[in-house]
mmCIF file of C-alpha atoms in Angstrom:
data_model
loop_
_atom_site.group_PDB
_atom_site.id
_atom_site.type_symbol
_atom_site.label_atom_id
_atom_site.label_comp_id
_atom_site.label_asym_id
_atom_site.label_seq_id
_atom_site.Cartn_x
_atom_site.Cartn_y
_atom_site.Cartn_z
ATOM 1 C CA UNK A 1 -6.673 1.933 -4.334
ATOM 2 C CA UNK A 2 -6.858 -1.423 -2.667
ATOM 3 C CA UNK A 3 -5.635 -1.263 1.825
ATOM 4 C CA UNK A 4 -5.541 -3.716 4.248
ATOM 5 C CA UNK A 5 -6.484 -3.352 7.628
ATOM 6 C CA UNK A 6 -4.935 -5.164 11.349
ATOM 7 C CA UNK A 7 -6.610 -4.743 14.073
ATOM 8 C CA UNK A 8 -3.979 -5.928 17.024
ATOM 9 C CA UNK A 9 -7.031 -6.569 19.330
ATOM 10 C CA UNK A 10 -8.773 -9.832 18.572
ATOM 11 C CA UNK A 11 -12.308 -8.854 20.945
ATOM 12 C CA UNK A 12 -15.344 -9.498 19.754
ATOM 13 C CA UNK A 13 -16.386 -5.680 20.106
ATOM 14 C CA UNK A 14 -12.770 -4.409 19.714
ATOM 15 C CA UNK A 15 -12.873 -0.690 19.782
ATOM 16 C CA UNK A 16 -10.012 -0.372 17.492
ATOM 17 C CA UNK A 17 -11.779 -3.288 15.036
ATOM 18 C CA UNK A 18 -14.348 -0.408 15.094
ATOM 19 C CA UNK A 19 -12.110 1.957 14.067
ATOM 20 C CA UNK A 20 -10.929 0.212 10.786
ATOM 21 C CA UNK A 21 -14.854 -0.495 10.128
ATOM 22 C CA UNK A 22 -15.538 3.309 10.103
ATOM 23 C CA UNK A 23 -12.369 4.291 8.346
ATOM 24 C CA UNK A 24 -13.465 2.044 5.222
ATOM 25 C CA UNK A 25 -17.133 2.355 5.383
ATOM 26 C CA UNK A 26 -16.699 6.362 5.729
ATOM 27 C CA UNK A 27 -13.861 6.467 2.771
ATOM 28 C CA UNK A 28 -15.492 4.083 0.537
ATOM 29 C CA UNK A 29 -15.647 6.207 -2.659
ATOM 30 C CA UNK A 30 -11.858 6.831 -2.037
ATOM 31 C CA UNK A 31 -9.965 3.351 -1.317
ATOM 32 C CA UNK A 32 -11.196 -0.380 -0.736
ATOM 33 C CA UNK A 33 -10.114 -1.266 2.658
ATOM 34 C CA UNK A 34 -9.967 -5.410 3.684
ATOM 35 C CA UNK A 35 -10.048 -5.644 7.564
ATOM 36 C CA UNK A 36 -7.596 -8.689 8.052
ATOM 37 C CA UNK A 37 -8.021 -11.159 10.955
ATOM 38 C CA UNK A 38 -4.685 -12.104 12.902
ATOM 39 C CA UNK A 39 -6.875 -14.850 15.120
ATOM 40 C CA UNK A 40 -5.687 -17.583 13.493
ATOM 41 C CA UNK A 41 -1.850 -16.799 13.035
ATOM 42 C CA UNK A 42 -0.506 -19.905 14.816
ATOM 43 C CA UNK A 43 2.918 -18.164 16.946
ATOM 44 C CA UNK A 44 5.785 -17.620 14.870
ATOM 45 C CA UNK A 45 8.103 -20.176 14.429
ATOM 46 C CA UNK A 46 10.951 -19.758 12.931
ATOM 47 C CA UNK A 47 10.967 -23.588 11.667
ATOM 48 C CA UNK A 48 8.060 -22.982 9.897
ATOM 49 C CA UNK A 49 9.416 -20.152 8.204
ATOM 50 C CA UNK A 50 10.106 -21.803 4.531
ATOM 51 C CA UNK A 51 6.848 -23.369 4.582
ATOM 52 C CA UNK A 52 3.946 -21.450 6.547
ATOM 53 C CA UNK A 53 0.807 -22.377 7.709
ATOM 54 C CA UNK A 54 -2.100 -21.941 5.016
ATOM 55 C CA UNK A 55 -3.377 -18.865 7.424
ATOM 56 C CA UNK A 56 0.095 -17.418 7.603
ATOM 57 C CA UNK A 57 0.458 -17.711 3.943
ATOM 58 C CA UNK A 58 -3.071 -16.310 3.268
ATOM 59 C CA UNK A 59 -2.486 -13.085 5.572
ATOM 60 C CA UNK A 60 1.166 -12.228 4.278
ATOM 61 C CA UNK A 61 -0.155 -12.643 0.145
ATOM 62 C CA UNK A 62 -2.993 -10.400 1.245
ATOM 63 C CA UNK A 63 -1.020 -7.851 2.130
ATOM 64 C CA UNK A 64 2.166 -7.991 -0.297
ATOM 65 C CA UNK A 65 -0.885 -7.526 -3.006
ATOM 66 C CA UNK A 66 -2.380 -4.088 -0.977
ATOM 67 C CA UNK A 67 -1.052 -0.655 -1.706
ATOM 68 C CA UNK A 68 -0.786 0.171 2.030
ATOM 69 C CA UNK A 69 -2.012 -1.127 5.148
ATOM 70 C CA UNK A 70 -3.607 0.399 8.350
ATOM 71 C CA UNK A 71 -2.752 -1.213 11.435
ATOM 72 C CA UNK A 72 -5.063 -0.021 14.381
ATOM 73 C CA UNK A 73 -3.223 -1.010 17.741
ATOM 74 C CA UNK A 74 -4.801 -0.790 21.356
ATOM 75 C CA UNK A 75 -2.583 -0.494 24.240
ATOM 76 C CA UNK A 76 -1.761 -3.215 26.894
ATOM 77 C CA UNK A 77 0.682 -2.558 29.521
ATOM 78 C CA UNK A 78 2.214 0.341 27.348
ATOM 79 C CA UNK A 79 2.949 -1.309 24.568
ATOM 80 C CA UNK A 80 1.500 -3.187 21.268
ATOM 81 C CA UNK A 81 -0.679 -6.829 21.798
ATOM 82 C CA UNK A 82 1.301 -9.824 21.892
ATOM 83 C CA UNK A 83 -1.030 -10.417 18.775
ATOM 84 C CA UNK A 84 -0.401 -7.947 16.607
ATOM 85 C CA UNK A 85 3.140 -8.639 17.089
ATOM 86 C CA UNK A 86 3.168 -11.813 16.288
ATOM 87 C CA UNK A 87 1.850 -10.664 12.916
ATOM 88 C CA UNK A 88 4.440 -8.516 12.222
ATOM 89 C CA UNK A 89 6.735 -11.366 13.234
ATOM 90 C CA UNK A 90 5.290 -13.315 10.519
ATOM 91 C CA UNK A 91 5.309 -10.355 8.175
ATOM 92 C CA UNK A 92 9.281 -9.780 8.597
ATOM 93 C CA UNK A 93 10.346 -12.852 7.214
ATOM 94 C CA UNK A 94 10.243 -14.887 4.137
ATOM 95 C CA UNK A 95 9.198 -12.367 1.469
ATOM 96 C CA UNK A 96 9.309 -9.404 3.730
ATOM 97 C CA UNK A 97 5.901 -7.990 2.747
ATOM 98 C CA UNK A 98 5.891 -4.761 4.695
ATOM 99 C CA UNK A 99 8.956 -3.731 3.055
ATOM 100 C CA UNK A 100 8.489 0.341 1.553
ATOM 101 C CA UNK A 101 4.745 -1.065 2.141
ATOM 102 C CA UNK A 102 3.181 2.873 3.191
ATOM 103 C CA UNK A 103 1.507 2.132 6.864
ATOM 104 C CA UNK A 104 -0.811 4.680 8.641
ATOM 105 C CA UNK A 105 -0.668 3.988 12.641
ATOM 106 C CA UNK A 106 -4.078 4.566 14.313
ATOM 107 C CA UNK A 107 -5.807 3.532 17.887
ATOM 108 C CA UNK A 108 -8.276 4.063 20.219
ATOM 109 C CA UNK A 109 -8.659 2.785 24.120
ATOM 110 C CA UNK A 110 -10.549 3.728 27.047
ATOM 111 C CA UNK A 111 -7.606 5.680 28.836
ATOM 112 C CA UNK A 112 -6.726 9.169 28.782
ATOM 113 C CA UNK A 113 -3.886 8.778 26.320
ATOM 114 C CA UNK A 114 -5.516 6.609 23.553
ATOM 115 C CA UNK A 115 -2.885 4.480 22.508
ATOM 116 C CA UNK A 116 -0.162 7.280 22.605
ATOM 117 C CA UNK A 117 2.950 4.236 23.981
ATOM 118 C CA UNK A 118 1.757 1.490 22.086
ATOM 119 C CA UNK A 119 1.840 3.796 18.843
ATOM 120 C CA UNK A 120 5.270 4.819 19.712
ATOM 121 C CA UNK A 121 6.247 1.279 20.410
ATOM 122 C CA UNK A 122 4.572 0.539 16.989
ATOM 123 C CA UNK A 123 6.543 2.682 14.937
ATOM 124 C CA UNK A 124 9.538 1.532 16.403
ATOM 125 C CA UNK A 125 9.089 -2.402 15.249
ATOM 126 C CA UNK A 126 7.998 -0.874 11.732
ATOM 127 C CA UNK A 127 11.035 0.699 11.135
ATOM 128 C CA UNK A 128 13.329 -2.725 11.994
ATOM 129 C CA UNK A 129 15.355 -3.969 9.233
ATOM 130 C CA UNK A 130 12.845 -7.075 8.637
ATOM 131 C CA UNK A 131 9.575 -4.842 8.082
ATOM 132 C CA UNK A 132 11.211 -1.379 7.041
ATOM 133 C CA UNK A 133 8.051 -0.297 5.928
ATOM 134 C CA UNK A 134 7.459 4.011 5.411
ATOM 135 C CA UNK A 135 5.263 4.902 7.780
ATOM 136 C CA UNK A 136 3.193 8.076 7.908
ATOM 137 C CA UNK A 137 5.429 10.204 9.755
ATOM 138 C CA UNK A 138 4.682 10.662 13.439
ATOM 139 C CA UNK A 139 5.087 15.073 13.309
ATOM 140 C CA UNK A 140 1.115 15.901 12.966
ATOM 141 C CA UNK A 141 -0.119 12.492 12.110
ATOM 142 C CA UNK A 142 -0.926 10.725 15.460
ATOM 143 C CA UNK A 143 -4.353 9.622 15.791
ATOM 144 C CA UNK A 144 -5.679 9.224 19.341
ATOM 145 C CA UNK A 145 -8.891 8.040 20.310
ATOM 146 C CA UNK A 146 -9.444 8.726 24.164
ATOM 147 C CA UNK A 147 -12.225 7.392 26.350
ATOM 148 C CA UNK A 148 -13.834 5.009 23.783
ATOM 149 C CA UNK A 149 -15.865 3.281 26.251
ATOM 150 C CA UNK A 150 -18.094 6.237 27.269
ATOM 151 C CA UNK A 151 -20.008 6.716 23.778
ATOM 152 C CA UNK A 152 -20.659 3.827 21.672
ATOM 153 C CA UNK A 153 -19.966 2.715 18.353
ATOM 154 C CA UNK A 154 -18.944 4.433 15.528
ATOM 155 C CA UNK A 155 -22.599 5.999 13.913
ATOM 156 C CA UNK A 156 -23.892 8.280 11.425
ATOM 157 C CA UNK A 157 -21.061 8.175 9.008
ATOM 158 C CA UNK A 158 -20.909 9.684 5.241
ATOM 159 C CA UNK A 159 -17.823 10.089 3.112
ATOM 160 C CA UNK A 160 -16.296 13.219 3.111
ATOM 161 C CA UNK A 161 -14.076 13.519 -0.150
ATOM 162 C CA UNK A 162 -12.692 17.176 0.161
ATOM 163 C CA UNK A 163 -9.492 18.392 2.114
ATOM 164 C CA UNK A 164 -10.483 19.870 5.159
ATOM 165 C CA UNK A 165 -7.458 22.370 5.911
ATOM 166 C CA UNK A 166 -7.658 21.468 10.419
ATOM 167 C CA UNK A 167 -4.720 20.461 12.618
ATOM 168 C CA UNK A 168 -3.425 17.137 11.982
ATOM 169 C CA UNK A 169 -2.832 16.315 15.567
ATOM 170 C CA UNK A 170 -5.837 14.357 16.643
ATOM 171 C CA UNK A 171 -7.044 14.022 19.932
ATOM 172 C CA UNK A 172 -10.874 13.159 19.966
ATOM 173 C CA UNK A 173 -12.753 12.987 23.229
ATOM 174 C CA UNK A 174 -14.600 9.743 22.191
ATOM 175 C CA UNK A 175 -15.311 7.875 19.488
ATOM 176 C CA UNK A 176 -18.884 9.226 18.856
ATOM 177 C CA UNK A 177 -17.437 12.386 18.520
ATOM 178 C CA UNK A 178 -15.323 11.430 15.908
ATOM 179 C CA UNK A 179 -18.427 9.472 14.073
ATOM 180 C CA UNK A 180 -19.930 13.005 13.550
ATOM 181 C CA UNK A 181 -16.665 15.088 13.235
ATOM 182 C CA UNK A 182 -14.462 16.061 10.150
ATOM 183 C CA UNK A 183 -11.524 15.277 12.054
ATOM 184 C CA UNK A 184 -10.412 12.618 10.748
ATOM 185 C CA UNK A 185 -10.834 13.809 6.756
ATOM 186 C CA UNK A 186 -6.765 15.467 6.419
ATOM 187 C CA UNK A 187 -5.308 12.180 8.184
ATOM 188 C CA UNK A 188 -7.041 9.704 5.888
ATOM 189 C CA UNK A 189 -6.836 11.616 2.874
ATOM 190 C CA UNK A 190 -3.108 12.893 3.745
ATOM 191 C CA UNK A 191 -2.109 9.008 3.716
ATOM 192 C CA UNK A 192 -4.396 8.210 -0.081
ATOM 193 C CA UNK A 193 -1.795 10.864 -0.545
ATOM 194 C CA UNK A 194 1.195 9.153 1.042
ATOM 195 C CA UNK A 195 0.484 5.835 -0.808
ATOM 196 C CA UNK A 196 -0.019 7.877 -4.000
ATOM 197 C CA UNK A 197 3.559 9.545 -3.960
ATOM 198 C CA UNK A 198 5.127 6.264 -3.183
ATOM 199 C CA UNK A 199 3.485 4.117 -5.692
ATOM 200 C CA UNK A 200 2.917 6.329 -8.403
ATOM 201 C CA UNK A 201 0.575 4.039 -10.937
ATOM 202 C CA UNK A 202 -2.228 4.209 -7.815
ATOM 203 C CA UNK A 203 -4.336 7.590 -8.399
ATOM 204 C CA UNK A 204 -5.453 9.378 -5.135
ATOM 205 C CA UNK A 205 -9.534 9.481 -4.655
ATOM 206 C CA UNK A 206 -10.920 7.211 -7.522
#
């Protein structure tokens, strides 16, 4: 099973970057995941539109090709990065790649609330009539990641390939703490899952 990540923070030491490098390193055996980089997306223009960029075209092939896509999306002034949506801006025309694409929503920031706006903003542009892609529904399947500053970097990670039957609504204290928990096993393995039932030639854990 072949994913693309998007990290909508373009920092050098982007906790939410991070995030995407642990989710693929820790599920290795289960799914290939491709961290895009949305750096150098030029702004949309809609002039431009028949005839990208080479970047723009690069980006939106890669991810027409994946079976699904995880977009990791920190939080600035309560909503998404003007970054990340000026990749989906890109991604809504033309061919439409996100459309019935499956998309898992994740992020992690330094406040409290880890992302919890900036998701909800995120599902809302997903669901517009130029991306309509099927996200992972929201009931069960938000993944926070609150106070990321205070611990580090994602360490000490193995693959864990079993179900692990926990509550699906995931609010981790930091991000080392989720390095060395199983807490994140049912939401990654409930969206192999996800991408599974909607594109039935993929098989789940191979």
């Amino acid at each position: 099973m072949k994913l693309v990540g998007i990290s909508g923070c373009l920092r050098k030491e982007s906790y939410n970057t991070k995030l995407l490098k642990t989710i693929g390193e820790r599920y290795a055996e289960s799914f290939d995941l491709e961290i895009l980089s949305i750096r150098e997306l030029p702004f949309y223009d809609q002039d431009e539109e028949a005839d990208p960029p080479d970047a723009v075209k690069t980006f939106k092939e890669k991810v027409k090709k994946a079976d699904g896509v995880i977009i990791a999306t920190p939080e600035y002034n309560w909503s998404i990065t003007g970054a990340l949506k000026n990749a989906l801006d890109w991604l809504s025309r033309g061919d439409k790649e996100m459309k019935d694409k499956p998309v898992m929503v994740v992020g992690a920031s330094t406040g409290i609330l880890g992302t919890v706006r900036a998701q909800i903003d995120l599902r809302k542009i997903l669901g517009s009539s130029g991306l309509s892609a099927r996200v992972l529904p929201p009931s069960t399947n938000e993944f926070l990641v609150t106070h990321a500053h205070e611990k580090g970097s994602f360490v000490g990670l193995r693959p864990y390939p079993t179900w692990t039957p926990i509550l699906l609504y995931l609010y981790v204290s930091s991000i080392l703490a989720l390095a060395r928990s199983k807490f994140l096993n049912p939401y990654a393995f409930r969206f192999i899952t996800f991408v599974w039932l909607l594109i039935p030639s993929k098989k789940p854990f191979v």
